[in-house]
């Protein structure tokens, strides 16, 4: 019993123990649960506190930013206000200075007007005195000419009386017989003496006048028509043809004339041509010297040159090569007794290459440009031709007459300076064929153009000006009958076939460049006939292509079969430069033609021969530009790159 009861107690005790363990376990779990819930609650509280703190921090930051923004806006507003006040102050200061400047300018303008009025008054007084002096000189000249004419008329009257007495005596002796051999001899002597009068002195051929453009000795269709001579031949050689003072011809102009409402005051004569006279004038508006060209009434109807120059101005604006070609500064028309005449105003050109190379009384070529200057000017000319050809334009009359050296610093010349540098104008009174005064169609006197022989060297620049675009044309519309180029500069196809093109320009350019360097023409002729020039071409360049032989035979040039292989003599022609110079005394005057060559900045010393390397280079250039077939000639864009210009 005891063992069983002990066992039951153990079981009861184990049961109680298990119950206690269960109670402890539940209590422990409850405590853990309570601890977890308390911890969770504390975490939630902590999160709420942190969230509250964050919100409060964000609020404080927002408030701080807002206050900063307000402060910044207030500061910017203050700065803007300060800047506005400063600008207002500056604007008031600027307006004050502007008012002071305007007042000062007004005072200066008034002073300038007063000074200008004084200068104008002085200039008018000076011009009045100059005009009176010119009038006095003209009166003296007219009186001398009148006296000479009266003496000539008295001598003629005496000769006629003597002739009448002689004839009367012979009639009495020979019983009324007329026209005996002796009488006929006497009549021939009378005619010869009449022809030898100064008024019948034949005019020499002029190499070329200076101005905007000058077609030397060309004649219009009406000039070639038979007409009765109205005027006596002038005693001056280098003047225009008086018979062209008629309807459709020249406009009569006198020194001191004023054109275009008095703007252009005529001071001197620069040149003339077959279709124009060219005058040196003072532009009273701009106070500068200009070249004023007055066309014949017939030539004024075409205005071809004006169209070409305007085309160049439109398509070559800003191109530096354009400065080497003449420009139209102004143009207008005048109405005269011979019709309506177009007038072109351009910059004043100086002496032409022909004038600088002219050596009267010496071998041709004795006077020529210095080698570096000749190459420089030839390069400028080649570039000017390149510009024309690049625009599809052909000059048509490239000759040394139309290449001028620019004058510089001449706007400072007074009229007295003009006559000092260009010499006083030489005039010759005009008479009708019957000895009377000319009508309104002709001037009272003709004026000999200036030769620029007295211009001081410092006024002559090393820049050239290409003039005379009266023969120019667009290559797309080339003339059917060629152009009026001087025959010495005409290409063979132009002489034989009348074909003018850019290739004939290249030929004329080559001949002109040679003459600029040599002082004498490449193809010389005595009377200037096409036959002479063609013979020179064949002699220097060799045998031309066989298809041209029949045309050459029309000029009395016959090519023999055994001469067909003859080569070019260009090299020998180039080496003639300086070989035949005549050295003579040139002291005593200030003329361009007579300054000591050693100190002359323009003219080469006589006897200076062309160096061999330059001769080879120039001959090579000419060989490639003077090919008989036009298409084989060197074009302008290749010519300007040739090494001869850089020698």
Coordinates of C-alpha atoms in Angstrom, one line a residue:
X1 CA 0.0 0.0 0.0
X2 CA 2.8 2.2 0.8
X3 CA 4.4 1.8 -2.5
X4 CA 1.2 2.5 -4.4
X5 CA 0.5 5.5 -2.3
X6 CA 4.0 6.8 -2.8
X7 CA 3.6 6.5 -6.5
X8 CA 0.3 8.4 -6.4
X9 CA 2.0 11.2 -4.5
X10 CA 4.7 11.3 -7.1
X11 CA 2.2 11.6 -9.8
X12 CA 0.3 14.3 -7.9
X13 CA 3.5 16.1 -7.3
X14 CA 4.5 15.9 -11.0
X15 CA 1.1 17.2 -11.9
X16 CA 1.4 20.1 -9.6
X17 CA 4.8 20.8 -10.9
X18 CA 3.6 20.7 -14.4
X19 CA 0.8 23.0 -13.6
X20 CA 3.2 25.4 -12.0
X21 CA 5.4 25.2 -15.0
X22 CA 2.4 25.9 -17.2
X23 CA 1.5 28.9 -15.0
X24 CA 5.1 30.2 -15.1
X25 CA 5.2 29.6 -18.8
X26 CA 1.9 31.5 -19.4
X27 CA 3.0 34.2 -17.0
X28 CA 6.3 34.4 -18.9
X29 CA 4.5 34.6 -22.2
X30 CA 2.1 37.2 -20.9
X31 CA 5.1 39.2 -19.6
X32 CA 6.8 38.9 -23.0
X33 CA 3.6 39.9 -24.7
X34 CA 3.2 42.9 -22.4
X35 CA 6.9 43.8 -22.9
X36 CA 6.5 43.5 -26.7
X37 CA 3.4 45.6 -26.7
X38 CA 5.0 48.2 -24.4
X39 CA 8.1 48.2 -26.6
X40 CA 5.9 48.6 -29.7
X41 CA 4.0 51.4 -28.0
X42 CA 7.2 53.1 -27.1
X43 CA 8.4 52.8 -30.7
X44 CA 5.2 54.3 -32.0
X45 CA 5.6 57.1 -29.5
X46 CA 9.2 57.6 -30.5
X47 CA 8.1 57.7 -34.2
X48 CA 5.4 60.2 -33.4
X49 CA 7.9 62.4 -31.5
X50 CA 10.4 62.2 -34.4
X51 CA 7.7 63.0 -36.9
X52 CA 6.6 66.0 -34.8
X53 CA 10.2 67.1 -34.6
X54 CA 10.7 66.8 -38.3
X55 CA 7.5 68.7 -39.1
X56 CA 8.6 71.4 -36.7
X57 CA 12.1 71.5 -38.3
X58 CA 10.5 71.7 -41.8
X59 CA 8.2 74.5 -40.7
X60 CA 11.1 76.4 -39.2
X61 CA 13.1 75.9 -42.4
X62 CA 10.2 77.1 -44.5
X63 CA 9.8 80.1 -42.3
X64 CA 13.5 80.8 -42.5
X65 CA 13.5 80.4 -46.3
X66 CA 10.5 82.7 -46.6
X67 CA 12.2 85.3 -44.4
X68 CA 15.4 85.0 -46.5
X69 CA 13.4 85.4 -49.7
X70 CA 11.6 88.4 -48.4
X71 CA 14.9 89.9 -47.3
X72 CA 16.5 89.2 -50.6
X73 CA 13.5 90.7 -52.5
X74 CA 13.7 93.7 -50.3
X75 CA 17.5 94.0 -51.0
X76 CA 16.9 93.6 -54.8
X77 CA 14.2 96.2 -54.7
X78 CA 16.5 98.5 -53.0
X79 CA 19.3 97.8 -55.5
X80 CA 16.9 98.3 -58.4
X81 CA 15.8 101.6 -56.9
X82 CA 19.4 102.6 -56.5
X83 CA 20.3 101.6 -60.1
X84 CA 17.2 103.5 -61.4
X85 CA 18.2 106.6 -59.5
X86 CA 21.7 106.3 -60.8
X87 CA 20.5 105.8 -64.4
X88 CA 18.3 108.8 -64.0
X89 CA 21.2 110.8 -62.7
X90 CA 23.4 109.6 -65.7
X91 CA 20.6 110.4 -68.2
X92 CA 20.3 113.9 -66.7
X93 CA 24.1 114.3 -67.0
X94 CA 24.0 113.0 -70.6
X95 CA 21.2 115.3 -71.6
X96 CA 23.1 118.2 -70.0
X97 CA 26.3 117.3 -71.9
X98 CA 24.2 116.8 -75.1
X99 CA 22.8 120.3 -74.7
X100 CA 26.3 121.6 -74.2
X101 CA 27.6 119.7 -77.2
X102 CA 24.7 120.9 -79.4
X103 CA 25.3 124.5 -78.3
X104 CA 29.1 124.0 -79.0
X105 CA 28.3 122.5 -82.4
X106 CA 25.9 125.3 -83.2
X107 CA 28.6 127.8 -82.4
X108 CA 31.2 125.8 -84.4
X109 CA 28.7 125.5 -87.4
X110 CA 28.1 129.2 -87.3
X111 CA 31.9 129.8 -87.2
X112 CA 32.4 127.3 -90.1
X113 CA 29.6 129.1 -92.1
X114 CA 31.2 132.4 -91.4
X115 CA 34.7 131.0 -92.4
X116 CA 33.1 129.3 -95.5
X117 CA 31.4 132.5 -96.5
X118 CA 34.8 134.3 -96.1
X119 CA 36.5 131.6 -98.2
X120 CA 33.8 131.7 -100.8
X121 CA 34.1 135.5 -100.9
X122 CA 37.9 135.2 -101.2
X123 CA 37.5 132.4 -103.8
X124 CA 35.0 134.5 -105.8
X125 CA 37.4 137.5 -105.7
X126 CA 40.3 135.3 -106.7
X127 CA 38.3 133.7 -109.6
X128 CA 37.1 137.2 -110.6
X129 CA 40.8 138.3 -110.8
X130 CA 41.7 135.1 -112.6
X131 CA 38.8 135.6 -115.0
X132 CA 39.9 139.2 -115.6
X133 CA 43.5 138.0 -116.1
X134 CA 42.3 135.4 -118.5
X135 CA 40.1 137.9 -120.3
X136 CA 43.1 140.3 -120.6
X137 CA 45.3 137.5 -121.9
X138 CA 42.6 136.5 -124.3
X139 CA 42.2 140.1 -125.4
X140 CA 45.9 140.4 -125.9
X141 CA 45.9 137.1 -127.9
X142 CA 43.0 138.2 -130.0
X143 CA 44.6 141.6 -130.7
X144 CA 47.8 139.9 -131.7
X145 CA 45.9 137.4 -133.9
X146 CA 43.8 140.2 -135.4
X147 CA 47.0 142.2 -136.1
X148 CA 48.6 139.1 -137.7
X149 CA 45.4 138.5 -139.7
X150 CA 45.2 142.1 -140.9
X151 CA 48.9 141.9 -141.9
X152 CA 48.2 138.7 -143.8
X153 CA 45.2 140.2 -145.5
X154 CA 47.2 143.4 -146.3
X155 CA 50.0 141.2 -147.8
X156 CA 47.4 139.2 -149.7
X157 CA 45.8 142.4 -151.0
X158 CA 49.1 143.7 -152.1
X159 CA 49.9 140.4 -153.8
X160 CA 46.6 140.5 -155.6
X161 CA 47.2 144.1 -156.7
X162 CA 50.7 143.2 -157.9
X163 CA 49.2 140.2 -159.7
X164 CA 46.5 142.4 -161.3
X165 CA 49.1 144.9 -162.4
X166 CA 51.3 142.1 -163.8
X167 CA 48.4 140.5 -165.6
X168 CA 47.3 143.9 -167.0
X169 CA 50.8 144.5 -168.3
X170 CA 51.0 141.1 -169.9
X171 CA 47.6 141.5 -171.4
X172 CA 48.6 144.7 -173.0
X173 CA 51.8 143.2 -174.3
X174 CA 50.2 140.0 -175.6
X175 CA 47.1 141.7 -177.0
X176 CA 44.5 140.1 -174.8
X177 CA 45.9 136.6 -174.9
X178 CA 45.0 134.7 -171.7
X179 CA 46.3 131.6 -169.9
X180 CA 49.7 131.6 -171.5
X181 CA 52.2 129.2 -170.1
X182 CA 53.8 132.0 -168.0
X183 CA 50.4 133.0 -166.6
X184 CA 49.7 129.5 -165.8
X185 CA 53.0 129.2 -163.9
X186 CA 52.2 132.4 -162.0
X187 CA 48.8 130.9 -161.1
X188 CA 50.5 127.7 -159.8
X189 CA 52.9 129.8 -157.7
X190 CA 49.9 131.8 -156.3
X191 CA 48.1 128.5 -155.3
X192 CA 51.3 127.2 -153.7
X193 CA 51.8 130.4 -151.8
X194 CA 48.2 130.2 -150.7
X195 CA 48.5 126.7 -149.5
X196 CA 51.7 127.6 -147.5
X197 CA 49.7 130.0 -145.4
X198 CA 49.7 129.0 -141.7
X199 CA 46.0 128.4 -141.7
X200 CA 46.5 125.6 -144.3
X201 CA 49.2 123.7 -142.3
X202 CA 48.3 120.0 -142.4
X203 CA 47.4 118.4 -139.1
X204 CA 49.7 115.7 -137.7
X205 CA 48.4 112.4 -136.4
X206 CA 47.9 112.5 -132.7
X207 CA 49.0 109.6 -130.6
X208 CA 46.1 109.9 -128.3
X209 CA 44.4 112.3 -125.9
X210 CA 44.0 111.9 -122.2
X211 CA 40.7 111.5 -120.5
X212 CA 37.8 109.2 -119.8
X213 CA 38.2 107.6 -123.2
X214 CA 39.6 108.8 -126.5
X215 CA 39.3 107.1 -129.8
X216 CA 42.3 108.6 -131.6
X217 CA 41.6 109.7 -135.2
X218 CA 38.6 107.5 -135.7
X219 CA 35.8 108.9 -137.8
X220 CA 32.1 108.3 -137.7
X221 CA 30.2 107.3 -140.8
X222 CA 29.0 110.9 -141.4
X223 CA 32.6 112.1 -141.1
X224 CA 33.6 109.9 -144.0
X225 CA 30.8 111.4 -146.1
X226 CA 31.8 114.1 -148.5
X227 CA 31.2 117.6 -147.1
X228 CA 32.1 121.1 -147.9
X229 CA 34.9 122.5 -145.7
X230 CA 33.6 125.3 -143.5
X231 CA 36.6 126.2 -141.4
X232 CA 40.2 127.0 -142.0
X233 CA 42.7 124.5 -140.7
X234 CA 44.0 125.5 -137.3
X235 CA 47.7 126.4 -136.8
X236 CA 47.8 124.1 -133.7
X237 CA 48.5 120.5 -134.6
X238 CA 47.0 118.5 -131.7
X239 CA 43.4 119.6 -131.8
X240 CA 40.1 118.0 -132.9
X241 CA 38.8 118.1 -136.4
X242 CA 37.0 121.5 -136.8
X243 CA 34.7 120.1 -139.5
X244 CA 33.0 118.0 -136.8
X245 CA 31.5 121.2 -135.3
X246 CA 28.2 120.7 -137.0
X247 CA 24.8 119.1 -136.4
X248 CA 25.4 115.8 -134.7
X249 CA 29.0 116.6 -134.0
X250 CA 31.1 118.2 -131.2
X251 CA 29.6 120.7 -128.7
X252 CA 31.5 124.0 -128.7
X253 CA 33.2 124.6 -125.3
X254 CA 35.3 127.4 -124.1
X255 CA 37.6 127.8 -121.1
X256 CA 35.8 129.1 -117.9
X257 CA 32.5 127.6 -119.2
X258 CA 30.3 126.1 -116.5
X259 CA 28.1 123.1 -117.1
X260 CA 25.3 121.4 -115.1
X261 CA 23.9 124.6 -113.5
X262 CA 27.4 125.9 -112.8
X263 CA 28.7 122.8 -111.0
X264 CA 31.6 122.0 -113.4
X265 CA 34.0 124.8 -114.2
X266 CA 36.1 124.2 -117.3
X267 CA 39.9 124.9 -116.5
X268 CA 41.9 123.1 -119.2
X269 CA 41.7 120.6 -122.0
X270 CA 42.8 117.0 -121.5
X271 CA 42.3 115.5 -124.9
X272 CA 39.9 114.7 -127.7
X273 CA 38.9 111.8 -130.0
X274 CA 36.8 111.1 -133.0
X275 CA 33.6 111.1 -130.8
X276 CA 34.4 113.4 -127.9
X277 CA 36.4 116.2 -126.3
X278 CA 37.7 115.8 -122.8
X279 CA 38.2 118.6 -120.4
X280 CA 39.7 119.2 -116.9
X281 CA 37.0 120.7 -114.7
X282 CA 36.6 121.8 -111.1
X283 CA 33.6 120.2 -109.3
X284 CA 32.4 123.3 -107.4
X285 CA 30.2 121.1 -105.1
X286 CA 32.8 118.7 -104.0
X287 CA 35.8 121.0 -104.6
X288 CA 37.8 118.4 -106.6
X289 CA 39.3 118.2 -110.1
X290 CA 37.5 115.8 -112.5
X291 CA 37.7 114.7 -116.1
X292 CA 34.7 115.8 -118.1
X293 CA 34.0 114.1 -121.4
X294 CA 31.5 115.6 -123.8
X295 CA 30.3 113.2 -126.6
X296 CA 29.2 114.2 -130.0
X297 CA 25.5 114.3 -130.4
X298 CA 25.5 111.2 -132.7
X299 CA 27.6 109.2 -130.2
X300 CA 25.4 110.4 -127.3
X301 CA 22.5 108.4 -128.8
X302 CA 24.2 105.0 -128.2
X303 CA 25.6 105.4 -124.6
X304 CA 27.4 102.1 -125.1
X305 CA 30.3 103.0 -122.8
X306 CA 27.9 104.1 -120.0
X307 CA 26.0 100.8 -120.1
X308 CA 29.3 98.8 -119.9
X309 CA 30.6 100.8 -117.0
X310 CA 27.3 100.5 -115.1
X311 CA 27.5 96.7 -115.8
X312 CA 31.0 96.6 -114.2
X313 CA 29.8 98.7 -111.2
X314 CA 27.0 96.3 -110.7
X315 CA 28.9 93.0 -111.0
X316 CA 32.4 94.0 -109.8
X317 CA 31.5 96.0 -106.7
X318 CA 34.1 95.5 -104.0
X319 CA 36.6 93.8 -106.4
X320 CA 40.0 95.5 -105.9
X321 CA 40.7 95.1 -109.7
X322 CA 37.8 97.5 -110.4
X323 CA 40.0 100.4 -109.2
X324 CA 42.2 100.0 -112.2
X325 CA 39.3 100.7 -114.6
X326 CA 37.8 104.1 -115.1
X327 CA 34.5 104.8 -113.3
X328 CA 31.7 107.2 -114.0
X329 CA 31.3 109.7 -111.1
X330 CA 28.4 111.6 -112.7
X331 CA 26.7 111.8 -116.1
X332 CA 24.3 114.4 -117.5
X333 CA 23.2 115.8 -120.9
X334 CA 23.5 119.3 -122.3
X335 CA 21.6 120.9 -125.2
X336 CA 23.7 122.8 -127.7
X337 CA 23.5 124.1 -131.2
X338 CA 24.7 120.8 -132.6
X339 CA 22.2 118.6 -130.7
X340 CA 22.0 116.8 -127.3
X341 CA 25.3 115.7 -125.9
X342 CA 26.0 113.2 -123.1
X343 CA 28.6 114.2 -120.6
X344 CA 30.6 111.8 -118.4
X345 CA 32.5 112.8 -115.3
X346 CA 35.3 110.6 -114.1
X347 CA 38.5 110.7 -112.1
X348 CA 41.4 112.7 -113.6
X349 CA 44.0 110.5 -115.3
X350 CA 47.6 111.5 -115.8
X351 CA 50.0 111.0 -118.7
X352 CA 49.5 108.0 -120.9
X353 CA 52.1 105.3 -121.6
X354 CA 52.4 106.7 -125.1
X355 CA 53.1 110.2 -123.9
X356 CA 55.7 109.0 -121.4
X357 CA 57.4 106.9 -124.1
X358 CA 57.3 109.7 -126.8
X359 CA 60.9 110.6 -127.8
X360 CA 60.7 113.2 -130.5
X361 CA 64.0 113.6 -132.4
X362 CA 65.3 110.3 -131.0
X363 CA 65.2 106.6 -131.9
X364 CA 61.9 105.1 -130.8
X365 CA 62.4 103.3 -127.5
X366 CA 65.0 105.7 -126.1
X367 CA 62.4 106.8 -123.6
X368 CA 60.7 104.0 -121.7
X369 CA 59.5 103.2 -118.2
X370 CA 61.9 101.8 -115.6
X371 CA 61.8 98.0 -115.7
X372 CA 60.2 97.5 -112.2
X373 CA 57.6 100.1 -112.9
X374 CA 56.8 98.7 -116.4
X375 CA 56.3 95.2 -114.9
X376 CA 54.1 96.6 -112.1
X377 CA 51.9 98.6 -114.4
X378 CA 51.7 95.6 -116.8
X379 CA 50.6 93.4 -114.0
X380 CA 47.9 95.9 -113.0
X381 CA 46.7 96.0 -116.6
X382 CA 46.6 92.2 -116.9
X383 CA 44.5 92.0 -113.7
X384 CA 42.1 94.7 -115.0
X385 CA 41.7 92.7 -118.3
X386 CA 41.2 89.6 -116.2
X387 CA 38.3 91.3 -114.4
X388 CA 36.7 92.3 -117.7
X389 CA 37.0 88.8 -119.1
X390 CA 35.7 87.1 -116.0
X391 CA 32.5 89.2 -116.3
X392 CA 32.2 88.3 -120.0
X393 CA 33.3 91.8 -121.2
X394 CA 35.8 92.6 -123.9
X395 CA 37.6 96.0 -123.8
X396 CA 38.2 96.2 -127.5
X397 CA 40.8 98.9 -127.6
X398 CA 43.7 98.1 -125.3
X399 CA 46.6 100.4 -126.4
X400 CA 49.2 102.5 -124.6
X401 CA 47.1 105.5 -125.4
X402 CA 44.4 104.2 -123.0
X403 CA 46.8 103.3 -120.1
X404 CA 47.2 106.3 -117.8
X405 CA 49.2 106.8 -114.7
X406 CA 47.1 108.1 -111.9
X407 CA 47.6 111.6 -110.4
X408 CA 47.6 112.0 -106.6
X409 CA 47.0 114.9 -104.3
X410 CA 45.7 117.1 -107.1
X411 CA 42.5 118.1 -105.3
X412 CA 44.7 120.6 -103.4
X413 CA 45.5 122.4 -106.7
X414 CA 44.1 125.8 -107.1
X415 CA 43.4 127.1 -110.7
X416 CA 46.8 128.8 -110.5
X417 CA 48.4 125.4 -109.6
X418 CA 46.6 123.8 -112.5
X419 CA 48.2 126.2 -114.9
X420 CA 51.5 125.9 -113.2
X421 CA 51.6 122.1 -113.4
X422 CA 49.8 121.7 -116.7
X423 CA 51.0 124.9 -118.4
X424 CA 48.6 127.7 -119.5
X425 CA 46.2 126.6 -122.2
X426 CA 47.4 127.3 -125.8
X427 CA 44.5 128.6 -127.9
X428 CA 44.0 129.2 -131.7
X429 CA 41.2 131.4 -133.0
X430 CA 38.7 129.7 -135.4
X431 CA 37.9 131.2 -138.7
X432 CA 35.5 130.1 -141.4
X433 CA 36.9 129.3 -144.9
X434 CA 36.0 132.8 -146.0
X435 CA 37.9 134.3 -143.1
X436 CA 34.9 135.3 -141.0
X437 CA 33.9 134.4 -137.4
X438 CA 32.4 131.0 -136.8
X439 CA 28.7 130.7 -136.0
X440 CA 27.2 129.2 -132.9
X441 CA 28.1 125.6 -134.0
X442 CA 31.8 126.1 -133.5
X443 CA 33.9 127.6 -130.6
X444 CA 35.6 130.9 -130.9
X445 CA 38.9 129.2 -130.5
X446 CA 40.3 125.7 -130.1
X447 CA 42.5 124.6 -127.2
X448 CA 45.6 122.3 -127.4
X449 CA 45.4 119.5 -124.9
X450 CA 47.9 119.5 -122.1
X451 CA 50.9 117.1 -122.5
X452 CA 51.4 116.7 -118.7
X453 CA 55.1 117.5 -119.5
X454 CA 55.4 120.0 -116.6
X455 CA 53.8 117.9 -113.8
X456 CA 56.0 117.4 -110.8
X457 CA 56.9 113.7 -110.4
X458 CA 55.5 113.7 -106.8
X459 CA 52.0 114.0 -108.3
X460 CA 52.4 111.0 -110.6
X461 CA 51.7 107.6 -108.9
X462 CA 52.7 104.1 -109.8
X463 CA 49.0 103.0 -110.3
X464 CA 47.5 102.7 -113.7
X465 CA 44.0 103.5 -115.0
X466 CA 42.5 101.7 -118.0
X467 CA 40.2 104.1 -119.9
X468 CA 38.3 104.2 -123.2
X469 CA 35.5 101.6 -123.0
X470 CA 33.8 103.1 -126.0
X471 CA 34.6 99.9 -128.0
X472 CA 33.8 97.5 -125.2
X473 CA 31.1 94.9 -125.6
X474 CA 29.8 91.8 -123.9
X475 CA 31.3 88.7 -125.5
X476 CA 27.8 87.2 -125.8
X477 CA 27.0 89.9 -128.4
X478 CA 30.3 90.6 -130.2
X479 CA 30.2 93.2 -133.0
X480 CA 29.8 91.9 -136.6
X481 CA 32.3 94.3 -138.1
X482 CA 35.1 94.3 -135.5
X483 CA 36.2 97.2 -133.4
X484 CA 38.1 100.4 -133.9
X485 CA 41.4 99.3 -132.3
X486 CA 44.6 100.8 -133.8
X487 CA 45.9 98.4 -136.4
X488 CA 49.2 98.0 -134.6
X489 CA 47.4 96.3 -131.7
X490 CA 44.9 94.3 -133.8
X491 CA 45.1 90.5 -133.8
X492 CA 45.4 88.8 -137.2
X493 CA 41.8 87.4 -137.1
X494 CA 40.6 91.0 -136.4
X495 CA 42.5 92.4 -139.3
X496 CA 41.7 89.7 -141.8
X497 CA 38.2 88.5 -140.7
X498 CA 36.9 91.3 -138.5
X499 CA 36.4 88.9 -135.5
X500 CA 36.7 90.7 -132.1
X501 CA 36.7 88.6 -128.9
X502 CA 38.5 88.2 -125.6
X503 CA 41.3 86.5 -127.6
X504 CA 41.9 89.7 -129.6
X505 CA 42.0 91.5 -126.2
X506 CA 44.8 89.1 -125.2
X507 CA 46.7 90.0 -128.4
X508 CA 46.3 93.7 -127.8
X509 CA 47.3 93.3 -124.1
X510 CA 50.5 91.5 -125.2
X511 CA 51.5 94.2 -127.7
X512 CA 50.8 96.9 -125.1
X513 CA 52.8 95.1 -122.3
X514 CA 55.7 94.8 -124.7
X515 CA 55.5 98.5 -125.5
X516 CA 55.3 99.4 -121.8
X517 CA 58.6 97.7 -121.3
X518 CA 60.3 98.6 -124.6
X519 CA 59.1 102.1 -125.4
X520 CA 58.4 101.2 -129.0
X521 CA 55.7 99.2 -130.7
X522 CA 56.1 95.4 -131.3
X523 CA 54.7 95.7 -134.8
X524 CA 56.0 99.0 -136.2
X525 CA 54.7 100.7 -139.4
X526 CA 55.5 103.9 -141.2
X527 CA 52.0 104.9 -142.3
X528 CA 50.0 102.7 -140.0
X529 CA 48.4 100.5 -142.7
X530 CA 47.2 97.0 -142.1
X531 CA 49.4 95.6 -144.8
X532 CA 52.6 97.0 -143.1
X533 CA 51.5 95.5 -139.7
X534 CA 50.7 92.2 -141.2
X535 CA 54.1 92.1 -142.8
X536 CA 55.7 92.8 -139.5
X537 CA 53.6 90.0 -137.9
X538 CA 54.9 87.5 -140.5
X539 CA 58.5 88.8 -140.1
X540 CA 58.5 88.6 -136.3
X541 CA 56.1 85.7 -135.5
X542 CA 56.8 83.5 -138.5
X543 CA 54.5 81.9 -141.0
X544 CA 50.8 82.2 -140.3
X545 CA 48.4 79.2 -140.7
X546 CA 47.9 78.3 -144.4
X547 CA 44.1 79.1 -144.4
X548 CA 45.0 82.8 -144.0
X549 CA 47.4 82.9 -147.0
X550 CA 44.7 83.9 -149.5
X551 CA 43.6 86.8 -147.2
X552 CA 47.2 87.9 -146.8
X553 CA 47.6 88.0 -150.6
X554 CA 44.9 90.6 -150.7
X555 CA 47.3 92.7 -148.6
X556 CA 50.1 92.0 -151.1
X557 CA 51.7 89.5 -148.7
X558 CA 52.8 86.3 -150.4
X559 CA 54.1 83.3 -148.4
X560 CA 56.6 81.2 -150.3
X561 CA 56.6 77.5 -149.8
X562 CA 60.2 77.4 -148.9
X563 CA 59.5 80.0 -146.1
X564 CA 56.8 78.0 -144.5
X565 CA 59.1 76.6 -141.8
X566 CA 60.4 80.0 -140.7
X567 CA 60.3 80.5 -136.9
X568 CA 59.6 83.3 -134.5
X569 CA 62.0 86.3 -134.0
X570 CA 60.3 87.4 -130.8
X571 CA 63.4 86.7 -128.7
X572 CA 65.5 88.9 -131.0
X573 CA 62.8 91.6 -130.9
X574 CA 62.8 91.6 -127.1
X575 CA 66.6 91.8 -126.9
X576 CA 66.5 95.0 -129.0
X577 CA 65.3 96.9 -125.8
X578 CA 68.0 99.4 -124.9
X579 CA 70.2 98.4 -127.9
X580 CA 69.5 101.5 -130.0
X581 CA 69.1 104.2 -127.4
X582 CA 70.2 107.7 -128.2
X583 CA 71.8 109.4 -125.2
X584 CA 71.5 113.2 -125.4
X585 CA 71.8 116.2 -123.1
X586 CA 68.5 116.6 -121.2
X587 CA 69.3 119.3 -118.6
X588 CA 67.8 122.7 -118.3
X589 CA 64.1 122.2 -118.0
X590 CA 61.6 120.5 -115.6
X591 CA 59.8 118.7 -118.4
X592 CA 59.0 115.0 -118.3
X593 CA 60.7 114.7 -121.6
X594 CA 63.9 116.3 -120.4
X595 CA 64.6 115.5 -116.7
X596 CA 68.0 113.9 -116.0
X597 CA 67.3 110.1 -116.5
X598 CA 69.6 109.2 -113.6
X599 CA 67.2 110.9 -111.1
X600 CA 64.0 110.2 -113.0
X601 CA 61.7 108.0 -110.9
X602 CA 59.7 107.0 -114.0
X603 CA 61.9 106.8 -117.0
X604 CA 64.8 104.4 -117.5
X605 CA 68.3 105.7 -118.2
X606 CA 69.1 105.5 -121.9
X607 CA 71.4 102.7 -122.8
X608 CA 70.1 100.3 -120.1
X609 CA 69.7 96.9 -121.8
X610 CA 67.2 94.3 -120.8
X611 CA 68.8 91.5 -118.7
X612 CA 69.0 88.1 -120.4
X613 CA 66.8 86.3 -117.9
X614 CA 64.1 88.9 -118.1
X615 CA 64.4 88.9 -121.9
X616 CA 63.8 85.1 -121.9
X617 CA 60.9 85.4 -119.5
X618 CA 59.2 88.2 -121.5
X619 CA 59.8 86.4 -124.8
X620 CA 58.3 83.2 -123.4
X621 CA 55.2 85.1 -122.2
X622 CA 54.7 86.8 -125.6
X623 CA 55.3 83.5 -127.4
X624 CA 52.3 82.0 -125.6
X625 CA 50.0 85.1 -125.9
X626 CA 50.7 85.9 -129.6
X627 CA 49.9 82.5 -131.1
X628 CA 48.2 82.8 -134.4
X629 CA 45.3 80.5 -133.6
X630 CA 43.2 82.4 -131.0
X631 CA 42.3 79.4 -128.9
X632 CA 46.0 78.6 -128.4
X633 CA 46.7 82.0 -126.7
X634 CA 47.2 82.1 -122.9
X635 CA 44.0 83.4 -121.2
X636 CA 44.1 86.3 -118.8
X637 CA 43.8 84.3 -115.7
X638 CA 47.0 82.5 -116.7
X639 CA 48.8 85.6 -117.8
X640 CA 48.6 87.3 -114.4
X641 CA 50.4 84.3 -112.8
X642 CA 53.4 84.5 -115.2
X643 CA 56.8 84.8 -113.6
X644 CA 57.8 87.9 -115.7
X645 CA 55.7 90.2 -113.5
X646 CA 57.6 89.0 -110.4
X647 CA 61.1 89.7 -111.9

